[in-house]
Amino acid sequence: MQEKIEQLKVKILEAVKSVNSSKELHETKMKFLGKTGEVSDLLKGMREVPKEERPAVGKIINDLRVWAEGVFDEIEEKIKKIELEARYKAEAIDVTLPGKKTATGAYHPNTLVKNELISIFSGMGFEIFEGPEIENDYYNFTALNTPADHPARDMQDTFYITEDLLLRTQTSAGQIRVMENKKPPIKILSPGKVYRSDDDATHSPMFSQMEGLVVDEGVTLCDLKGMLDEFAKKIFGENVKTRLRPSYFPFTEPSVEVDVSCFECGGKGCRLCKGTGWIEVLGAGMVNRHVLEGCGVDPDKYSGFAFGMGIERIAMLKYGINNMKLLFEGDVRFLKQFKD
Ligand code: PHE
């Protein structure tokens, strides 16, 4: 038996020498120590051993098992180490490689201007109100002092949905919705899309406006001028001046057209200002007392001013965009250029 065991030991040591992987190690281990392995076979042979010798033989075989397990454990540790090294090598990451670029978007110039306007006016205490794009005739025209037979209706070619419903032609419709629902003091800013059946090089059937409305006791045209001065400096530059020209809107009286001094040439005259030194940026005026009355606001107690501007127009001026179509085409090569 002793001899058999010694032979088996040699055999195990031999077998272990050629083991190169965990898998091979497991197979070899099973060959000797598994249920049907050679060491187990020895135990099976115990039946032939005389009874009195069995404990001693059993001990020898058991010692062999313990010894063999020790051998396999040792090898296992070595192999694991080697395999781990190999895995580290295979999975190594070169942290010095440049990263993959993720494409990031950019804000549309309209959004940039809208956000800037909101930031400027909310700094002056304005709140945002967004009215519906589908309006009825009353809010878009009648309540704005433009009844059915009023010639000013022709100022804006309207998309009608039904006889009474239309796509709003101006964010001014929101003025009425606000005044109907809120008591003065009122200070709102209302951005949104508007629609007119115009389509040429300088007009799009859909464009964006920003409306402002202030109603309180003692509000004057002077307040409007002062506030617009401040706004023009913030958006076009510190040296920009504003001027008011008389104009006409049915819902304001007096009505004005607001120009800013050309920020490109400083007022000397250039292509941007068409040689005049001034650029028209918005329409405004004192809220017509009929409009106030119609909304239940006492025109003898309160007065207000309103202004409205085209966001695309401001964006074109501010970013030097010479073709309005660019703002509607969504070409990423164009849009990419406008990072905050
Ligand atoms: N709603 C006018 C327009 O679309 C602009 C405007 C707004 C004028 C507010 C005066 C006051 O042309």
mmCIF file of C-alpha atoms and ligand atoms in Angstrom:
data_model
loop_
_atom_site.group_PDB
_atom_site.id
_atom_site.type_symbol
_atom_site.label_atom_id
_atom_site.label_comp_id
_atom_site.label_asym_id
_atom_site.label_seq_id
_atom_site.Cartn_x
_atom_site.Cartn_y
_atom_site.Cartn_z
ATOM 1 C CA MET A 1 0.000 0.000 0.000
ATOM 2 C CA GLN A 2 2.779 2.361 0.989
ATOM 3 C CA GLU A 3 4.370 1.763 -2.361
ATOM 4 C CA LYS A 4 1.135 2.364 -4.195
ATOM 5 C CA ILE A 5 0.783 5.638 -2.364
ATOM 6 C CA GLU A 6 4.278 6.750 -3.207
ATOM 7 C CA GLN A 7 3.619 5.971 -6.867
ATOM 8 C CA LEU A 8 0.420 7.920 -6.769
ATOM 9 C CA LYS A 9 2.244 10.886 -5.218
ATOM 10 C CA VAL A 10 4.766 10.869 -8.060
ATOM 11 C CA LYS A 11 1.932 10.582 -10.550
ATOM 12 C CA ILE A 12 0.152 13.546 -9.002
ATOM 13 C CA LEU A 13 3.275 15.688 -9.020
ATOM 14 C CA GLU A 14 3.893 14.729 -12.658
ATOM 15 C CA ALA A 15 0.331 15.514 -13.680
ATOM 16 C CA VAL A 16 0.353 18.845 -11.935
ATOM 17 C CA LYS A 17 3.492 19.961 -13.763
ATOM 18 C CA SER A 18 1.738 20.178 -17.122
ATOM 19 C CA VAL A 19 -1.306 22.033 -15.786
ATOM 20 C CA ASN A 20 -1.666 25.472 -17.382
ATOM 21 C CA SER A 21 -5.148 26.721 -16.599
ATOM 22 C CA SER A 22 -7.856 26.592 -13.965
ATOM 23 C CA LYS A 23 -9.828 24.298 -16.212
ATOM 24 C CA GLU A 24 -6.961 21.822 -16.590
ATOM 25 C CA LEU A 25 -6.296 22.035 -12.886
ATOM 26 C CA HIS A 26 -9.893 21.163 -12.100
ATOM 27 C CA GLU A 27 -9.823 18.199 -14.488
ATOM 28 C CA THR A 28 -6.600 16.888 -13.008
ATOM 29 C CA LYS A 29 -7.851 17.348 -9.480
ATOM 30 C CA MET A 30 -10.993 15.377 -10.298
ATOM 31 C CA LYS A 31 -8.867 12.644 -11.849
ATOM 32 C CA PHE A 32 -7.271 12.015 -8.464
ATOM 33 C CA LEU A 33 -9.589 13.405 -5.833
ATOM 34 C CA GLY A 34 -12.993 13.215 -7.566
ATOM 35 C CA LYS A 35 -15.613 10.597 -6.643
ATOM 36 C CA THR A 36 -14.237 8.199 -9.210
ATOM 37 C CA GLY A 37 -10.656 9.486 -8.912
ATOM 38 C CA GLU A 38 -7.634 7.400 -8.119
ATOM 39 C CA VAL A 39 -7.478 8.327 -4.440
ATOM 40 C CA SER A 40 -11.109 7.377 -4.001
ATOM 41 C CA ASP A 41 -10.378 4.132 -5.759
ATOM 42 C CA LEU A 42 -7.839 3.365 -3.033
ATOM 43 C CA LEU A 43 -10.535 3.815 -0.439
ATOM 44 C CA LYS A 44 -12.764 1.460 -2.352
ATOM 45 C CA GLY A 45 -9.952 -1.091 -2.176
ATOM 46 C CA MET A 46 -10.218 -0.995 1.643
ATOM 47 C CA ARG A 47 -12.695 -3.802 1.460
ATOM 48 C CA GLU A 48 -9.873 -6.179 0.703
ATOM 49 C CA VAL A 49 -7.743 -4.946 3.597
ATOM 50 C CA PRO A 50 -7.949 -7.106 6.746
ATOM 51 C CA LYS A 51 -10.133 -5.512 9.375
ATOM 52 C CA GLU A 52 -7.395 -4.823 11.911
ATOM 53 C CA GLU A 53 -5.271 -2.979 9.418
ATOM 54 C CA ARG A 54 -8.080 -0.793 8.140
ATOM 55 C CA PRO A 55 -7.685 2.138 10.549
ATOM 56 C CA ALA A 56 -3.968 2.431 9.771
ATOM 57 C CA VAL A 57 -4.501 2.107 6.003
ATOM 58 C CA GLY A 58 -7.397 4.558 6.195
ATOM 59 C CA LYS A 59 -5.141 7.035 7.889
ATOM 60 C CA ILE A 60 -2.469 6.689 5.208
ATOM 61 C CA ILE A 61 -4.974 7.219 2.467
ATOM 62 C CA ASN A 62 -6.432 10.181 4.251
ATOM 63 C CA ASP A 63 -2.995 11.690 4.708
ATOM 64 C CA LEU A 64 -2.495 11.264 0.989
ATOM 65 C CA ARG A 65 -5.742 13.103 0.329
ATOM 66 C CA VAL A 66 -4.727 15.965 2.581
ATOM 67 C CA TRP A 67 -1.313 16.118 0.976
ATOM 68 C CA ALA A 68 -2.795 16.064 -2.533
ATOM 69 C CA GLU A 69 -5.261 18.817 -1.680
ATOM 70 C CA GLY A 70 -2.361 20.891 -0.454
ATOM 71 C CA VAL A 71 -0.541 20.356 -3.749
ATOM 72 C CA PHE A 72 -3.575 21.334 -5.793
ATOM 73 C CA ASP A 73 -4.271 24.397 -3.628
ATOM 74 C CA GLU A 74 -0.750 25.623 -4.124
ATOM 75 C CA ILE A 75 -0.949 25.209 -7.890
ATOM 76 C CA GLU A 76 -4.372 26.814 -7.953
ATOM 77 C CA GLU A 77 -3.055 29.913 -6.272
ATOM 78 C CA LYS A 78 -0.249 30.225 -8.800
ATOM 79 C CA ILE A 79 -2.521 29.725 -11.790
ATOM 80 C CA LYS A 80 -5.084 32.198 -10.495
ATOM 81 C CA LYS A 81 -2.386 34.801 -10.182
ATOM 82 C CA ILE A 82 -1.152 34.206 -13.722
ATOM 83 C CA GLU A 83 -4.670 34.258 -15.110
ATOM 84 C CA LEU A 84 -5.500 37.489 -13.296
ATOM 85 C CA GLU A 85 -2.379 39.154 -14.670
ATOM 86 C CA ALA A 86 -3.347 38.025 -18.156
ATOM 87 C CA ARG A 87 -6.855 39.447 -17.704
ATOM 88 C CA TYR A 88 -5.512 42.767 -16.480
ATOM 89 C CA LYS A 89 -3.312 42.927 -19.518
ATOM 90 C CA ALA A 90 -6.112 42.055 -21.934
ATOM 91 C CA GLU A 91 -8.532 44.520 -20.408
ATOM 92 C CA ALA A 92 -6.068 47.341 -19.970
ATOM 93 C CA ILE A 93 -7.424 50.773 -20.897
ATOM 94 C CA ASP A 94 -5.212 53.486 -22.271
ATOM 95 C CA VAL A 95 -6.346 56.477 -20.288
ATOM 96 C CA THR A 96 -4.218 58.765 -22.419
ATOM 97 C CA LEU A 97 -6.352 58.106 -25.513
ATOM 98 C CA PRO A 98 -8.527 61.076 -26.465
ATOM 99 C CA GLY A 99 -12.195 60.565 -25.528
ATOM 100 C CA LYS A 100 -15.001 60.091 -27.988
ATOM 101 C CA LYS A 101 -16.812 63.351 -28.714
ATOM 102 C CA THR A 102 -20.504 63.514 -27.884
ATOM 103 C CA ALA A 103 -22.434 65.807 -30.171
ATOM 104 C CA THR A 104 -24.008 68.649 -28.224
ATOM 105 C CA GLY A 105 -26.759 70.874 -29.492
ATOM 106 C CA ALA A 106 -26.906 74.641 -29.582
ATOM 107 C CA TYR A 107 -29.750 77.006 -28.912
ATOM 108 C CA HIS A 108 -31.608 78.436 -31.869
ATOM 109 C CA PRO A 109 -30.936 82.198 -32.199
ATOM 110 C CA ASN A 110 -34.639 82.789 -31.519
ATOM 111 C CA THR A 111 -34.364 80.903 -28.249
ATOM 112 C CA LEU A 112 -31.220 82.800 -27.309
ATOM 113 C CA VAL A 113 -32.931 86.139 -27.924
ATOM 114 C CA LYS A 114 -36.110 85.041 -26.193
ATOM 115 C CA ASN A 115 -34.159 83.904 -23.136
ATOM 116 C CA GLU A 116 -32.167 87.121 -23.093
ATOM 117 C CA LEU A 117 -35.319 89.233 -23.320
ATOM 118 C CA ILE A 118 -36.919 87.234 -20.535
ATOM 119 C CA SER A 119 -33.847 87.704 -18.400
ATOM 120 C CA ILE A 120 -33.707 91.474 -19.061
ATOM 121 C CA PHE A 121 -37.392 92.061 -18.383
ATOM 122 C CA SER A 122 -37.716 89.717 -15.448
ATOM 123 C CA GLY A 123 -34.889 91.754 -13.927
ATOM 124 C CA MET A 124 -37.274 94.711 -14.173
ATOM 125 C CA GLY A 125 -40.033 92.787 -12.413
ATOM 126 C CA PHE A 126 -42.009 91.413 -15.372
ATOM 127 C CA GLU A 127 -43.856 88.101 -15.070
ATOM 128 C CA ILE A 128 -44.314 85.698 -17.989
ATOM 129 C CA PHE A 129 -47.739 85.031 -19.461
ATOM 130 C CA GLU A 130 -48.248 82.691 -22.403
ATOM 131 C CA GLY A 131 -51.552 82.964 -24.245
ATOM 132 C CA PRO A 132 -53.064 80.458 -26.698
ATOM 133 C CA GLU A 133 -51.951 80.359 -30.337
ATOM 134 C CA ILE A 134 -55.511 79.665 -31.487
ATOM 135 C CA GLU A 135 -57.496 82.718 -30.490
ATOM 136 C CA ASN A 136 -60.941 83.982 -31.110
ATOM 137 C CA ASP A 137 -61.707 87.145 -32.976
ATOM 138 C CA TYR A 138 -62.571 88.975 -29.785
ATOM 139 C CA TYR A 139 -59.137 88.687 -28.139
ATOM 140 C CA ASN A 140 -57.112 89.115 -31.297
ATOM 141 C CA PHE A 141 -59.064 92.076 -32.698
ATOM 142 C CA THR A 142 -62.301 93.319 -31.138
ATOM 143 C CA ALA A 143 -61.065 93.752 -27.578
ATOM 144 C CA LEU A 144 -57.948 95.396 -29.010
ATOM 145 C CA ASN A 145 -60.142 98.169 -30.366
ATOM 146 C CA THR A 146 -60.260 96.643 -33.837
ATOM 147 C CA PRO A 147 -63.945 95.823 -34.508
ATOM 148 C CA ALA A 148 -65.049 93.880 -37.590
ATOM 149 C CA ASP A 149 -65.269 96.862 -39.919
ATOM 150 C CA HIS A 150 -62.074 98.531 -38.700
ATOM 151 C CA PRO A 151 -59.589 99.265 -41.503
ATOM 152 C CA ALA A 152 -56.695 98.244 -39.228
ATOM 153 C CA ARG A 153 -57.740 94.611 -39.696
ATOM 154 C CA ASP A 154 -56.058 94.844 -43.074
ATOM 155 C CA MET A 155 -52.728 95.555 -41.365
ATOM 156 C CA GLN A 156 -52.527 91.840 -40.650
ATOM 157 C CA ASP A 157 -53.608 89.123 -43.050
ATOM 158 C CA THR A 158 -55.217 86.527 -40.879
ATOM 159 C CA PHE A 159 -55.465 82.743 -41.064
ATOM 160 C CA TYR A 160 -59.039 81.954 -40.057
ATOM 161 C CA ILE A 161 -59.971 78.501 -38.761
ATOM 162 C CA THR A 162 -63.684 79.216 -38.458
ATOM 163 C CA GLU A 163 -65.521 82.504 -38.696
ATOM 164 C CA ASP A 164 -64.621 83.201 -35.092
ATOM 165 C CA LEU A 165 -61.445 81.204 -34.496
ATOM 166 C CA LEU A 166 -58.101 82.219 -35.948
ATOM 167 C CA LEU A 167 -54.366 81.779 -35.518
ATOM 168 C CA ARG A 168 -53.410 84.801 -33.454
ATOM 169 C CA THR A 169 -51.740 87.494 -35.530
ATOM 170 C CA GLN A 170 -50.186 89.206 -32.532
ATOM 171 C CA THR A 171 -49.259 88.400 -28.946
ATOM 172 C CA SER A 172 -51.224 91.543 -28.035
ATOM 173 C CA ALA A 173 -54.230 89.197 -27.667
ATOM 174 C CA GLY A 174 -52.612 88.129 -24.397
ATOM 175 C CA GLN A 175 -52.904 91.708 -23.043
ATOM 176 C CA ILE A 176 -56.661 91.294 -22.887
ATOM 177 C CA ARG A 177 -56.503 87.875 -21.235
ATOM 178 C CA VAL A 178 -54.215 89.299 -18.561
ATOM 179 C CA MET A 179 -56.217 92.470 -17.895
ATOM 180 C CA GLU A 180 -59.457 90.494 -17.668
ATOM 181 C CA ASN A 181 -57.986 88.276 -14.990
ATOM 182 C CA LYS A 182 -55.662 90.449 -12.978
ATOM 183 C CA LYS A 183 -56.073 93.760 -11.209
ATOM 184 C CA PRO A 184 -53.349 96.407 -11.670
ATOM 185 C CA PRO A 185 -50.482 96.695 -10.970
ATOM 186 C CA ILE A 186 -49.790 94.526 -14.017
ATOM 187 C CA LYS A 187 -46.346 93.899 -15.449
ATOM 188 C CA ILE A 188 -46.270 91.002 -17.877
ATOM 189 C CA LEU A 189 -44.080 89.746 -20.669
ATOM 190 C CA SER A 190 -45.671 87.455 -23.195
ATOM 191 C CA PRO A 191 -43.548 85.544 -25.711
ATOM 192 C CA GLY A 192 -45.079 83.357 -28.399
ATOM 193 C CA LYS A 193 -45.661 82.362 -31.988
ATOM 194 C CA VAL A 194 -47.926 84.432 -34.226
ATOM 195 C CA TYR A 195 -49.272 83.771 -37.718
ATOM 196 C CA ARG A 196 -49.983 85.950 -40.725
ATOM 197 C CA SER A 197 -50.643 84.973 -44.318
ATOM 198 C CA ASP A 198 -47.484 86.714 -45.537
ATOM 199 C CA ASP A 199 -44.649 84.850 -47.175
ATOM 200 C CA ASP A 200 -41.774 86.621 -48.866
ATOM 201 C CA ALA A 201 -38.079 87.338 -48.324
ATOM 202 C CA THR A 202 -38.714 89.339 -45.164
ATOM 203 C CA HIS A 203 -41.980 87.790 -43.932
ATOM 204 C CA SER A 204 -42.752 84.296 -42.744
ATOM 205 C CA PRO A 205 -46.281 82.961 -42.166
ATOM 206 C CA MET A 206 -45.219 82.023 -38.653
ATOM 207 C CA PHE A 207 -42.930 84.118 -36.519
ATOM 208 C CA SER A 208 -42.373 84.964 -32.881
ATOM 209 C CA GLN A 209 -43.199 88.024 -30.876
ATOM 210 C CA MET A 210 -42.522 89.304 -27.406
ATOM 211 C CA GLU A 211 -45.223 91.430 -25.874
ATOM 212 C CA GLY A 212 -44.922 93.622 -22.812
ATOM 213 C CA LEU A 213 -47.704 95.233 -20.796
ATOM 214 C CA VAL A 214 -47.521 97.532 -17.791
ATOM 215 C CA VAL A 215 -50.669 98.912 -16.146
ATOM 216 C CA ASP A 216 -50.705 100.883 -12.926
ATOM 217 C CA GLU A 217 -51.616 104.272 -11.525
ATOM 218 C CA GLY A 218 -49.675 107.105 -13.117
ATOM 219 C CA VAL A 219 -47.855 105.170 -15.848
ATOM 220 C CA THR A 220 -46.705 107.541 -18.619
ATOM 221 C CA LEU A 221 -45.035 107.461 -22.013
ATOM 222 C CA CYS A 222 -41.952 108.658 -20.197
ATOM 223 C CA ASP A 223 -41.860 105.362 -18.256
ATOM 224 C CA LEU A 224 -42.087 103.487 -21.530
ATOM 225 C CA LYS A 225 -39.211 105.484 -23.026
ATOM 226 C CA GLY A 226 -37.053 105.021 -19.932
ATOM 227 C CA MET A 227 -37.667 101.301 -19.835
ATOM 228 C CA LEU A 228 -36.977 100.850 -23.553
ATOM 229 C CA ASP A 229 -33.744 102.850 -23.235
ATOM 230 C CA GLU A 230 -32.611 100.412 -20.586
ATOM 231 C CA PHE A 231 -33.700 97.400 -22.643
ATOM 232 C CA ALA A 232 -31.913 98.632 -25.811
ATOM 233 C CA LYS A 233 -28.649 99.156 -23.927
ATOM 234 C CA LYS A 234 -28.818 95.697 -22.424
ATOM 235 C CA ILE A 235 -29.526 93.884 -25.661
ATOM 236 C CA PHE A 236 -27.615 95.941 -28.271
ATOM 237 C CA GLY A 237 -24.882 97.643 -26.223
ATOM 238 C CA GLU A 238 -24.258 100.450 -23.745
ATOM 239 C CA ASN A 239 -23.908 103.209 -26.356
ATOM 240 C CA VAL A 240 -27.206 102.592 -28.090
ATOM 241 C CA LYS A 241 -29.818 105.359 -27.982
ATOM 242 C CA THR A 242 -33.560 105.053 -28.579
ATOM 243 C CA ARG A 243 -36.022 107.364 -30.272
ATOM 244 C CA LEU A 244 -39.792 107.263 -30.608
ATOM 245 C CA ARG A 245 -41.603 108.033 -33.854
ATOM 246 C CA PRO A 246 -45.357 108.541 -34.082
ATOM 247 C CA SER A 247 -47.201 105.547 -35.444
ATOM 248 C CA TYR A 248 -50.589 103.910 -35.323
ATOM 249 C CA PHE A 249 -51.990 100.833 -33.600
ATOM 250 C CA PRO A 250 -55.707 100.643 -32.800
ATOM 251 C CA PHE A 251 -55.088 99.508 -29.226
ATOM 252 C CA THR A 252 -52.582 102.183 -28.198
ATOM 253 C CA GLU A 253 -52.909 105.942 -28.071
ATOM 254 C CA PRO A 254 -50.513 107.535 -28.683
ATOM 255 C CA SER A 255 -48.730 104.822 -30.647
ATOM 256 C CA VAL A 256 -45.046 104.842 -31.413
ATOM 257 C CA GLU A 257 -42.477 103.040 -33.471
ATOM 258 C CA VAL A 258 -39.243 102.617 -31.535
ATOM 259 C CA ASP A 259 -35.867 102.958 -33.241
ATOM 260 C CA VAL A 260 -32.426 102.308 -31.800
ATOM 261 C CA SER A 261 -29.323 104.099 -33.011
ATOM 262 C CA CYS A 262 -27.404 101.801 -35.350
ATOM 263 C CA PHE A 263 -25.092 99.687 -33.213
ATOM 264 C CA GLU A 264 -23.100 98.719 -36.302
ATOM 265 C CA CYS A 265 -21.979 102.194 -37.408
ATOM 266 C CA GLY A 266 -22.821 104.164 -34.275
ATOM 267 C CA GLY A 267 -25.328 106.288 -36.204
ATOM 268 C CA LYS A 268 -23.138 107.456 -39.108
ATOM 269 C CA GLY A 269 -25.083 105.388 -41.627
ATOM 270 C CA CYS A 270 -24.249 101.956 -43.034
ATOM 271 C CA ARG A 271 -25.845 99.038 -44.866
ATOM 272 C CA LEU A 272 -27.520 97.663 -41.747
ATOM 273 C CA CYS A 273 -29.367 100.925 -41.028
ATOM 274 C CA LYS A 274 -29.742 101.669 -44.736
ATOM 275 C CA GLY A 275 -27.805 104.872 -44.305
ATOM 276 C CA THR A 276 -30.247 106.364 -41.794
ATOM 277 C CA GLY A 277 -28.314 105.745 -38.583
ATOM 278 C CA TRP A 278 -31.459 104.271 -36.989
ATOM 279 C CA ILE A 279 -32.999 100.801 -36.869
ATOM 280 C CA GLU A 280 -36.639 100.101 -36.145
ATOM 281 C CA VAL A 281 -37.028 97.494 -33.435
ATOM 282 C CA LEU A 282 -40.551 97.515 -32.051
ATOM 283 C CA GLY A 283 -44.038 98.979 -31.845
ATOM 284 C CA ALA A 284 -45.449 100.400 -28.637
ATOM 285 C CA GLY A 285 -47.755 102.928 -27.088
ATOM 286 C CA MET A 286 -50.010 103.887 -24.202
ATOM 287 C CA VAL A 287 -52.848 101.389 -23.799
ATOM 288 C CA ASN A 288 -55.940 102.905 -25.429
ATOM 289 C CA ARG A 289 -58.557 103.806 -22.818
ATOM 290 C CA HIS A 290 -61.187 101.851 -24.745
ATOM 291 C CA VAL A 291 -59.118 98.734 -24.311
ATOM 292 C CA LEU A 292 -58.739 99.324 -20.566
ATOM 293 C CA GLU A 293 -62.446 99.971 -20.205
ATOM 294 C CA GLY A 294 -63.355 96.833 -22.144
ATOM 295 C CA CYS A 295 -61.320 94.780 -19.675
ATOM 296 C CA GLY A 296 -62.953 96.395 -16.649
ATOM 297 C CA VAL A 297 -59.942 98.560 -15.791
ATOM 298 C CA ASP A 298 -60.865 102.141 -14.862
ATOM 299 C CA PRO A 299 -59.044 104.363 -17.385
ATOM 300 C CA ASP A 300 -59.411 107.408 -15.133
ATOM 301 C CA LYS A 301 -57.528 105.672 -12.384
ATOM 302 C CA TYR A 302 -55.085 103.521 -14.301
ATOM 303 C CA SER A 303 -52.940 103.936 -17.361
ATOM 304 C CA GLY A 304 -50.493 101.642 -19.042
ATOM 305 C CA PHE A 305 -48.119 101.056 -21.874
ATOM 306 C CA ALA A 306 -47.614 98.081 -24.165
ATOM 307 C CA PHE A 307 -44.893 97.100 -26.563
ATOM 308 C CA GLY A 308 -44.408 94.287 -29.028
ATOM 309 C CA MET A 309 -41.381 93.149 -30.949
ATOM 310 C CA GLY A 310 -40.513 90.479 -33.481
ATOM 311 C CA ILE A 311 -38.023 88.039 -32.022
ATOM 312 C CA GLU A 312 -36.655 86.982 -35.433
ATOM 313 C CA ARG A 313 -36.021 90.616 -36.250
ATOM 314 C CA ILE A 314 -34.090 91.188 -33.040
ATOM 315 C CA ALA A 315 -32.120 87.969 -33.628
ATOM 316 C CA MET A 316 -31.220 89.036 -37.181
ATOM 317 C CA LEU A 317 -30.064 92.431 -35.993
ATOM 318 C CA LYS A 318 -28.175 91.133 -33.013
ATOM 319 C CA TYR A 319 -26.379 88.298 -34.797
ATOM 320 C CA GLY A 320 -26.012 89.963 -38.202
ATOM 321 C CA ILE A 321 -28.187 87.360 -39.965
ATOM 322 C CA ASN A 322 -29.033 88.688 -43.407
ATOM 323 C CA ASN A 323 -31.644 86.168 -44.520
ATOM 324 C CA MET A 324 -34.691 85.393 -42.402
ATOM 325 C CA LYS A 325 -35.168 82.004 -44.078
ATOM 326 C CA LEU A 326 -32.067 80.773 -42.242
ATOM 327 C CA LEU A 327 -34.002 81.036 -38.998
ATOM 328 C CA PHE A 328 -36.676 78.652 -40.264
ATOM 329 C CA GLU A 329 -34.699 76.059 -42.209
ATOM 330 C CA GLY A 330 -33.126 74.338 -39.218
ATOM 331 C CA ASP A 331 -29.795 73.735 -40.986
ATOM 332 C CA VAL A 332 -27.457 72.529 -38.252
ATOM 333 C CA ARG A 333 -24.429 74.113 -39.930
ATOM 334 C CA PHE A 334 -26.102 77.463 -39.408
ATOM 335 C CA LEU A 335 -27.540 76.727 -35.975
ATOM 336 C CA LYS A 336 -24.262 75.357 -34.597
ATOM 337 C CA GLN A 337 -22.719 78.818 -34.751
ATOM 338 C CA PHE A 338 -24.861 80.274 -32.021
ATOM 339 C CA LYS A 339 -23.408 79.178 -28.758
ATOM 340 C CA ASP A 340 -24.273 81.213 -25.742
HETATM 341 N N1 PHE B 1 -49.117 93.950 -31.937
HETATM 342 C C1 PHE B 1 -48.371 94.930 -32.705
HETATM 343 C C2 PHE B 1 -47.894 94.238 -33.978
HETATM 344 O O1 PHE B 1 -47.943 93.042 -34.063
HETATM 345 C C3 PHE B 1 -47.175 95.431 -31.937
HETATM 346 C C4 PHE B 1 -47.563 96.244 -30.742
HETATM 347 C C5 PHE B 1 -47.669 95.656 -29.506
HETATM 348 C C6 PHE B 1 -47.792 97.605 -30.835
HETATM 349 C C7 PHE B 1 -48.004 96.397 -28.388
HETATM 350 C C8 PHE B 1 -48.128 98.345 -29.750
HETATM 351 C C9 PHE B 1 -48.222 97.736 -28.528
HETATM 352 O O2 PHE B 1 -47.482 94.907 -34.906
#
